[in-house]
Amino acid sequence: MSLLKNRAVAWCLSALIAAGATLGLGGWKLHGQRKQAEEAFFTGQNGFSPYNDLMNRRDSAYNLLTLAQKGLDQNSQAVKQAQSAWNQLDRAETPKEYHEANSYLQGAVDALYQQLESALTEEDWQIARRQYADFCGRMSNLQYDDYYNGLAEDYNRVCDGFPASVIGALTGAGKLPTFR
């Protein structure tokens, strides 16, 4: 009887060790792949990164908000939303937070821009048009950044498989956003 108990305990311990090794090594590998993609988000390749493009979008949005002070009521919904979206992007720290803030900022700046044409002088309107063109152009850069987006997509594909999906759920390391 004690032999059966010892074998059962041994099998249970073996199974636990195998599961622990799989989760541990898999978690280490998954973490490394995520870290590589997150670093690509901030540092990019050859001087180009999603982070830099987002900071340029933030600057263009700030310039549009500055122009809005000349012609729009600062308590208007469009100005308040654009300021709120700008603040959200300014406070972001992770790729996911930047992605969410960028989506919010796009809609808010679009609404603000629509109101600026009739509120600004011709000279200021031309400045606003250039700022908005740069703002939108940086979004194109984000969408076509193959380095970060490719790494994030590869990581996300791994997260869809087993045991990575379990490891991700246990560690909170979910998928990374892409800008495509």
CSV table of C-alpha atoms in Angstrom, one decimal:
chain,number,residue,atom,x,y,z
A,1,MET,CA,0.0,0.0,0.0
A,2,SER,CA,2.8,2.4,0.8
A,3,LEU,CA,4.4,1.7,-2.6
A,4,LEU,CA,1.2,2.9,-4.4
A,5,LYS,CA,1.2,6.0,-2.3
A,6,ASN,CA,4.8,6.8,-3.0
A,7,ARG,CA,4.4,6.2,-6.8
A,8,ALA,CA,1.3,8.5,-6.8
A,9,VAL,CA,3.3,11.2,-5.0
A,10,ALA,CA,6.2,10.7,-7.3
A,11,TRP,CA,3.9,11.1,-10.4
A,12,CYS,CA,2.3,14.2,-8.9
A,13,LEU,CA,5.6,15.7,-8.1
A,14,SER,CA,6.9,14.9,-11.6
A,15,ALA,CA,3.8,16.5,-13.2
A,16,LEU,CA,4.2,19.6,-11.0
A,17,ILE,CA,7.9,19.9,-11.9
A,18,ALA,CA,7.2,19.5,-15.6
A,19,ALA,CA,4.4,22.1,-15.5
A,20,GLY,CA,6.5,24.5,-13.5
A,21,ALA,CA,9.4,24.2,-15.9
A,22,THR,CA,7.1,24.7,-18.9
A,23,LEU,CA,5.5,27.8,-17.3
A,24,GLY,CA,8.8,29.1,-16.0
A,25,LEU,CA,10.8,28.7,-19.2
A,26,GLY,CA,7.9,29.7,-21.4
A,27,GLY,CA,7.3,32.8,-19.2
A,28,TRP,CA,10.9,33.8,-19.5
A,29,LYS,CA,10.8,33.4,-23.3
A,30,LEU,CA,7.5,35.2,-23.6
A,31,HIS,CA,8.7,38.1,-21.4
A,32,GLY,CA,11.9,38.4,-23.5
A,33,GLN,CA,9.8,38.6,-26.7
A,34,ARG,CA,7.5,41.2,-25.2
A,35,LYS,CA,10.4,43.3,-23.9
A,36,GLN,CA,12.0,43.3,-27.3
A,37,ALA,CA,8.7,44.6,-28.9
A,38,GLU,CA,8.3,47.2,-26.1
A,39,GLU,CA,11.8,48.4,-26.6
A,40,ALA,CA,11.2,48.7,-30.4
A,41,PHE,CA,8.1,50.9,-29.5
A,42,PHE,CA,10.3,53.4,-27.7
A,43,THR,CA,13.6,53.2,-29.5
A,44,GLY,CA,12.6,52.0,-32.9
A,45,GLN,CA,15.0,51.4,-35.7
A,46,ASN,CA,17.3,53.8,-37.6
A,47,GLY,CA,15.9,56.8,-35.6
A,48,PHE,CA,12.2,56.0,-36.3
A,49,SER,CA,9.9,54.7,-33.6
A,50,PRO,CA,6.2,54.8,-32.8
A,51,TYR,CA,7.1,56.8,-29.6
A,52,ASN,CA,8.8,59.5,-31.6
A,53,ASP,CA,5.9,59.7,-34.0
A,54,LEU,CA,3.4,59.9,-31.1
A,55,MET,CA,5.5,62.7,-29.5
A,56,ASN,CA,5.4,64.6,-32.8
A,57,ARG,CA,1.6,64.1,-33.0
A,58,ARG,CA,1.4,65.4,-29.4
A,59,ASP,CA,3.4,68.5,-30.4
A,60,SER,CA,1.2,69.1,-33.5
A,61,ALA,CA,-1.9,68.8,-31.3
A,62,TYR,CA,-0.5,71.2,-28.8
A,63,ASN,CA,0.2,73.7,-31.6
A,64,LEU,CA,-3.4,73.3,-32.8
A,65,LEU,CA,-4.6,73.9,-29.2
A,66,THR,CA,-2.5,77.0,-29.1
A,67,LEU,CA,-4.0,78.3,-32.3
A,68,ALA,CA,-7.5,77.5,-30.9
A,69,GLN,CA,-6.8,80.0,-28.1
A,70,LYS,CA,-6.9,82.7,-30.8
A,71,GLY,CA,-10.3,81.9,-32.2
A,72,LEU,CA,-12.3,79.5,-30.1
A,73,ASP,CA,-14.0,79.6,-26.8
A,74,GLN,CA,-11.7,77.7,-24.4
A,75,ASN,CA,-14.7,76.2,-22.7
A,76,SER,CA,-16.0,74.7,-26.0
A,77,GLN,CA,-16.4,70.9,-26.1
A,78,ALA,CA,-13.9,70.6,-28.9
A,79,VAL,CA,-11.2,72.4,-27.0
A,80,LYS,CA,-11.9,70.6,-23.8
A,81,GLN,CA,-11.8,67.2,-25.5
A,82,ALA,CA,-8.6,68.0,-27.4
A,83,GLN,CA,-7.0,69.2,-24.2
A,84,SER,CA,-8.1,66.1,-22.3
A,85,ALA,CA,-6.9,63.8,-25.1
A,86,TRP,CA,-3.5,65.7,-25.2
A,87,ASN,CA,-3.2,65.2,-21.4
A,88,GLN,CA,-3.9,61.5,-21.7
A,89,LEU,CA,-1.2,61.0,-24.3
A,90,ASP,CA,1.2,63.1,-22.3
A,91,ARG,CA,0.6,60.8,-19.2
A,92,ALA,CA,0.9,57.5,-21.1
A,93,GLU,CA,3.7,55.2,-20.2
A,94,THR,CA,3.1,51.8,-21.9
A,95,PRO,CA,2.5,51.0,-25.6
A,96,LYS,CA,-1.2,50.1,-24.7
A,97,GLU,CA,-1.7,53.5,-23.0
A,98,TYR,CA,-0.1,55.3,-25.9
A,99,HIS,CA,-2.3,53.4,-28.3
A,100,GLU,CA,-5.5,54.2,-26.4
A,101,ALA,CA,-4.5,57.9,-26.0
A,102,ASN,CA,-3.6,58.2,-29.7
A,103,SER,CA,-7.0,56.9,-30.7
A,104,TYR,CA,-8.7,59.4,-28.4
A,105,LEU,CA,-6.5,62.3,-29.6
A,106,GLN,CA,-7.2,61.5,-33.3
A,107,GLY,CA,-10.9,62.0,-32.8
A,108,ALA,CA,-10.5,65.1,-30.6
A,109,VAL,CA,-8.1,66.8,-33.0
A,110,ASP,CA,-10.3,66.0,-36.0
A,111,ALA,CA,-13.2,67.8,-34.2
A,112,LEU,CA,-11.1,70.7,-33.2
A,113,TYR,CA,-9.6,71.1,-36.7
A,114,GLN,CA,-13.1,71.3,-38.2
A,115,GLN,CA,-13.9,74.3,-36.0
A,116,LEU,CA,-10.7,76.1,-36.6
A,117,GLU,CA,-11.2,77.2,-40.2
A,118,SER,CA,-14.0,79.6,-39.5
A,119,ALA,CA,-12.4,80.8,-36.3
A,120,LEU,CA,-8.9,81.8,-37.4
A,121,THR,CA,-7.3,84.4,-39.6
A,122,GLU,CA,-6.1,83.3,-43.0
A,123,GLU,CA,-2.5,83.3,-41.8
A,124,ASP,CA,-3.3,81.3,-38.7
A,125,TRP,CA,-5.5,78.9,-40.7
A,126,GLN,CA,-2.6,78.1,-43.0
A,127,ILE,CA,-0.4,77.3,-39.9
A,128,ALA,CA,-3.2,75.1,-38.6
A,129,ARG,CA,-3.4,73.3,-42.0
A,130,ARG,CA,0.3,72.5,-41.9
A,131,GLN,CA,0.1,71.3,-38.3
A,132,TYR,CA,-2.9,69.1,-39.0
A,133,ALA,CA,-1.2,67.7,-42.1
A,134,ASP,CA,1.9,66.8,-40.0
A,135,PHE,CA,-0.4,65.3,-37.3
A,136,CYS,CA,-2.1,63.1,-39.9
A,137,GLY,CA,1.2,62.2,-41.6
A,138,ARG,CA,2.6,60.9,-38.4
A,139,MET,CA,-0.3,58.5,-38.2
A,140,SER,CA,0.7,57.1,-41.5
A,141,ASN,CA,4.2,56.6,-40.1
A,142,LEU,CA,2.7,54.7,-37.2
A,143,GLN,CA,0.6,52.5,-39.5
A,144,TYR,CA,3.6,51.6,-41.8
A,145,ASP,CA,6.2,51.1,-39.0
A,146,ASP,CA,7.1,47.5,-39.9
A,147,TYR,CA,9.7,47.1,-37.2
A,148,TYR,CA,7.5,47.7,-34.1
A,149,ASN,CA,4.3,46.5,-35.7
A,150,GLY,CA,6.0,43.3,-37.0
A,151,LEU,CA,7.5,42.5,-33.5
A,152,ALA,CA,4.2,43.2,-31.8
A,153,GLU,CA,2.3,41.0,-34.3
A,154,ASP,CA,4.8,38.2,-33.8
A,155,TYR,CA,4.4,38.4,-30.1
A,156,ASN,CA,0.6,38.5,-30.3
A,157,ARG,CA,0.7,35.3,-32.5
A,158,VAL,CA,2.8,33.6,-29.8
A,159,CYS,CA,0.3,34.8,-27.2
A,160,ASP,CA,-2.5,33.1,-29.0
A,161,GLY,CA,-0.8,29.6,-28.7
A,162,PHE,CA,-0.4,27.2,-25.8
A,163,PRO,CA,1.1,27.5,-23.2
A,164,ALA,CA,1.7,31.2,-23.9
A,165,SER,CA,-2.0,32.0,-23.6
A,166,VAL,CA,-2.0,30.5,-20.1
A,167,ILE,CA,1.3,32.2,-19.1
A,168,GLY,CA,0.0,35.5,-20.4
A,169,ALA,CA,-3.2,35.1,-18.4
A,170,LEU,CA,-1.3,34.2,-15.3
A,171,THR,CA,1.2,37.1,-15.6
A,172,GLY,CA,-1.0,39.8,-17.0
A,173,ALA,CA,1.2,40.0,-20.1
A,174,GLY,CA,-1.5,40.4,-22.7
A,175,LYS,CA,-1.2,41.3,-26.3
A,176,LEU,CA,0.5,44.4,-27.5
A,177,PRO,CA,-1.3,47.0,-29.7
A,178,THR,CA,-0.4,47.6,-33.3
A,179,PHE,CA,-1.0,50.7,-35.3
A,180,ARG,CA,-2.1,49.0,-38.5
